[in-house]
mmCIF file of C-alpha atoms in Angstrom:
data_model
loop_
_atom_site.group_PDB
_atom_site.id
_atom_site.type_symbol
_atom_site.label_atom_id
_atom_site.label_comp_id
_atom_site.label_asym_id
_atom_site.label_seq_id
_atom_site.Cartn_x
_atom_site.Cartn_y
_atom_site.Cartn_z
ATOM 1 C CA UNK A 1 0.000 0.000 0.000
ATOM 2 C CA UNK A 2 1.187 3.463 -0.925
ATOM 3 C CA UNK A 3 0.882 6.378 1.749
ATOM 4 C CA UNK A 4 -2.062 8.332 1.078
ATOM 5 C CA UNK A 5 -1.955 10.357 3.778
ATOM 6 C CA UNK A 6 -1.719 14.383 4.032
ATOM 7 C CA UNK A 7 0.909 16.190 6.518
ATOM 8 C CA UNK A 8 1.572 19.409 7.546
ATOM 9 C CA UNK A 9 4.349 20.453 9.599
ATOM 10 C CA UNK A 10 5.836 24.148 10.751
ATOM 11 C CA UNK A 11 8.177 25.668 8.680
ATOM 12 C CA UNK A 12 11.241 24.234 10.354
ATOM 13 C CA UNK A 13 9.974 20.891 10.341
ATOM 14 C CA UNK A 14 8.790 20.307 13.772
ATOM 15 C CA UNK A 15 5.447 19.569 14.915
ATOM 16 C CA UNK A 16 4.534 17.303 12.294
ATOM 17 C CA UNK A 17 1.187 15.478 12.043
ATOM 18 C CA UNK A 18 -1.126 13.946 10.014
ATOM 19 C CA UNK A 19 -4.508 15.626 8.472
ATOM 20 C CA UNK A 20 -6.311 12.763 7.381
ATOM 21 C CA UNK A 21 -7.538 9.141 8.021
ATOM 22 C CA UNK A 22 -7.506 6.434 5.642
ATOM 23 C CA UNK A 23 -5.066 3.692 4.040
ATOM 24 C CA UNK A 24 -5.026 1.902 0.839
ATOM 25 C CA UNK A 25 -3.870 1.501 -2.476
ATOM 26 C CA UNK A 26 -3.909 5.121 -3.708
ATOM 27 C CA UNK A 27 -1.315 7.945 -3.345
ATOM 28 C CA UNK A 28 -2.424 12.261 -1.962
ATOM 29 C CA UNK A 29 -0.639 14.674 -4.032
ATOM 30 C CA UNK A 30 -1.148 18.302 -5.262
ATOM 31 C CA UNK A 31 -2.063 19.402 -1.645
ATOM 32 C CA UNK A 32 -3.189 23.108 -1.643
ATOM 33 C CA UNK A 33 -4.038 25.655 0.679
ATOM 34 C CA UNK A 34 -7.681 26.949 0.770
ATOM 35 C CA UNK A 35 -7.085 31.184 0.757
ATOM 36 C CA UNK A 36 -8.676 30.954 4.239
ATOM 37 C CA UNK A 37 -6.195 28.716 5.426
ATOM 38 C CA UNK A 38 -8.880 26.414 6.896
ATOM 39 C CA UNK A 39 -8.919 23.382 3.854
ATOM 40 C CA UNK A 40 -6.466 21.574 1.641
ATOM 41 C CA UNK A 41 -7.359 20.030 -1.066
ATOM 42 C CA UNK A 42 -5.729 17.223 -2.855
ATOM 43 C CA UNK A 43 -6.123 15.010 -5.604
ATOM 44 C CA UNK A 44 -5.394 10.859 -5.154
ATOM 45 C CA UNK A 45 -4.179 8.405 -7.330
ATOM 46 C CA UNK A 46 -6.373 5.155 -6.868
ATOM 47 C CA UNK A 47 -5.074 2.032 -8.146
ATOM 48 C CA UNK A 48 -7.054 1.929 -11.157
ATOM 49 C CA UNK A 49 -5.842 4.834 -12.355
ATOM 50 C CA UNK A 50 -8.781 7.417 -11.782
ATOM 51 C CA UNK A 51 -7.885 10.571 -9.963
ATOM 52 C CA UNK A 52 -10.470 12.146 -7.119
ATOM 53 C CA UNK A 53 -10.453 15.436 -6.068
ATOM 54 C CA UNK A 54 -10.965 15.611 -1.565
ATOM 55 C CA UNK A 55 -10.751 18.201 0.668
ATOM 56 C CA UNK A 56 -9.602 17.958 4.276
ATOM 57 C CA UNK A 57 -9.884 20.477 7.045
ATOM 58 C CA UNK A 58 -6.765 22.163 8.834
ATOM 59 C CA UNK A 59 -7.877 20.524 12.312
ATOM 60 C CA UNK A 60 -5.910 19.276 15.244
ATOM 61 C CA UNK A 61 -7.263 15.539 14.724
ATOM 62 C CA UNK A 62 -6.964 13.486 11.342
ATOM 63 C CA UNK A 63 -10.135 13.511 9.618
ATOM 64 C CA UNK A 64 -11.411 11.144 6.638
ATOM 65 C CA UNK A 65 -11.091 13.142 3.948
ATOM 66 C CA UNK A 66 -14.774 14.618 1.939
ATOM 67 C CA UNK A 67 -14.860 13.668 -1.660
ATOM 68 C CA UNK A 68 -15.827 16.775 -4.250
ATOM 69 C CA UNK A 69 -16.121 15.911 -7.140
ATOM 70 C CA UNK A 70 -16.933 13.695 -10.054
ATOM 71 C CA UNK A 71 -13.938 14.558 -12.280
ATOM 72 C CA UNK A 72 -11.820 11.885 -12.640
ATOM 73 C CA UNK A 73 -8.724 12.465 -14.539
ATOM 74 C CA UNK A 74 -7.521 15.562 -12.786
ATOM 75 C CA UNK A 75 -4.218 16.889 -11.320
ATOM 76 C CA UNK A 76 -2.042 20.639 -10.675
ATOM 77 C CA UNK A 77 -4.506 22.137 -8.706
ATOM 78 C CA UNK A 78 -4.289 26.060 -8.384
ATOM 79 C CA UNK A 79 -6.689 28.304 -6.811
ATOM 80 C CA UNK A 80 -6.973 31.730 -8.525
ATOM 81 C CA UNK A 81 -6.427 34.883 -6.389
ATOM 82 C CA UNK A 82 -10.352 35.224 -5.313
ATOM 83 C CA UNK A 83 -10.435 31.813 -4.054
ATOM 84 C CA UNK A 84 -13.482 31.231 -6.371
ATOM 85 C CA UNK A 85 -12.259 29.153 -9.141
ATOM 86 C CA UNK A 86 -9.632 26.136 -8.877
ATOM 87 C CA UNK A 87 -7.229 25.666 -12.295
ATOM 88 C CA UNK A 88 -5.905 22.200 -12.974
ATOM 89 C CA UNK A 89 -5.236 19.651 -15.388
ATOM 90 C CA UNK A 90 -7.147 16.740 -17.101
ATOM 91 C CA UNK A 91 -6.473 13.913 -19.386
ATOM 92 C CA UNK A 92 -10.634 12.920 -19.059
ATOM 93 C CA UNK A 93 -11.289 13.329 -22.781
ATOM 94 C CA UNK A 94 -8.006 12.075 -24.194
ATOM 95 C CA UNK A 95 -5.265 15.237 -24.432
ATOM 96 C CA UNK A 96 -3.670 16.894 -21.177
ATOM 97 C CA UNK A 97 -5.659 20.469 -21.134
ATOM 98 C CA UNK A 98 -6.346 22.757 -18.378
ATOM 99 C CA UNK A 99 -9.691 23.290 -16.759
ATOM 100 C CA UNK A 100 -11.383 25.541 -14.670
ATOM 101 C CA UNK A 101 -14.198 24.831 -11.586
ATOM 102 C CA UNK A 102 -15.836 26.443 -8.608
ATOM 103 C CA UNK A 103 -13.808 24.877 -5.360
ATOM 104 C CA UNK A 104 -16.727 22.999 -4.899
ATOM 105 C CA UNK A 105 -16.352 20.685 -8.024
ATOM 106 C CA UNK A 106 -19.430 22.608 -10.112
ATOM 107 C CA UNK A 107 -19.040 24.461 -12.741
ATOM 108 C CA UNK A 108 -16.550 23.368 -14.932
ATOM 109 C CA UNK A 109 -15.067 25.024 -17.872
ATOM 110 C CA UNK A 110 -12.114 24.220 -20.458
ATOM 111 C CA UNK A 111 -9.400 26.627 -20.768
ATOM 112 C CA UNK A 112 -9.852 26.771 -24.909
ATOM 113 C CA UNK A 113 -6.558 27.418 -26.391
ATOM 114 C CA UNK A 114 -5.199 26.796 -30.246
ATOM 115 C CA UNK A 115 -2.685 24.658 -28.783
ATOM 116 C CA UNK A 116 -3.343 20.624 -29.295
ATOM 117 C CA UNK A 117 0.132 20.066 -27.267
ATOM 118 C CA UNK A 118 0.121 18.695 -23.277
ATOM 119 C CA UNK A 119 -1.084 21.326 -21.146
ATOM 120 C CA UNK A 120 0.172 21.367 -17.560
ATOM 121 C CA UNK A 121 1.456 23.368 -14.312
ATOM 122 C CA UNK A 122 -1.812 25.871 -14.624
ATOM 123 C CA UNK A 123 -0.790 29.508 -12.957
ATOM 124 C CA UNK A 124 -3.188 32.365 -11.896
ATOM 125 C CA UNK A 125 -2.052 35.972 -12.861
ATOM 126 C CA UNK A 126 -2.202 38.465 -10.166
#
């Protein structure tokens, strides 16, 4: 079993601990900070491949993590400056291309662009 657990830690390193609750064949990645400090979100890698998007609160205890979404194929999440939309990648419907959605997993819209090459590492502008 891979370690799908999330961490956090001080910025020196001490005072480690673990967010959430859970083992199994899947891996957390592409943790990131809520702009209220008070979620992460993260996507994880289950063994058949899909990708889920979860959300865990910044809490003293670990916590199972809450599942958002029904994309499946995601991954490089980014939350734009607001805090209203998240940016991040999918392979869903065949070609890497970046995406946009309300943190919530609604709303989702393709980032059209003329380019048919992998698209990846989606950035806000501030």
């Amino acid at each position: 079993n891979k370690d799908c657990w999330v961490w956090v830690m001080d910025v020196d390193g001490e005072n480690r601990r673990r967010l959430t609750i859970g083992e199994g064949d899947a891996s957390s990645n592409d943790p990131v900070w809520s702009l209220d400090g008070k979620t992460i979100l993260f996507t994880r890698l289950q063994a058949n491949g899909a990708t889920l998007l979860l959300a865990v609160p910044y809490t003293d205890e670990a916590v199972v993590p809450t599942y958002i979404s029904d994309i499946t194929m995601l991954a490089e999440l980014s939350f734009s400056p607001d805090g209203y939309w998240l940016a991040y990648r999918s392979w869903a419907i065949g070609n890497h291309d970046l995406f946009i959605m309300r943190p919530n997993g609604v709303d989702v819209r393709p980032v059209v662009t003329e380019e048919t090459a992998y698209d990846f590492d989606p950035s806000w502008r501030p």
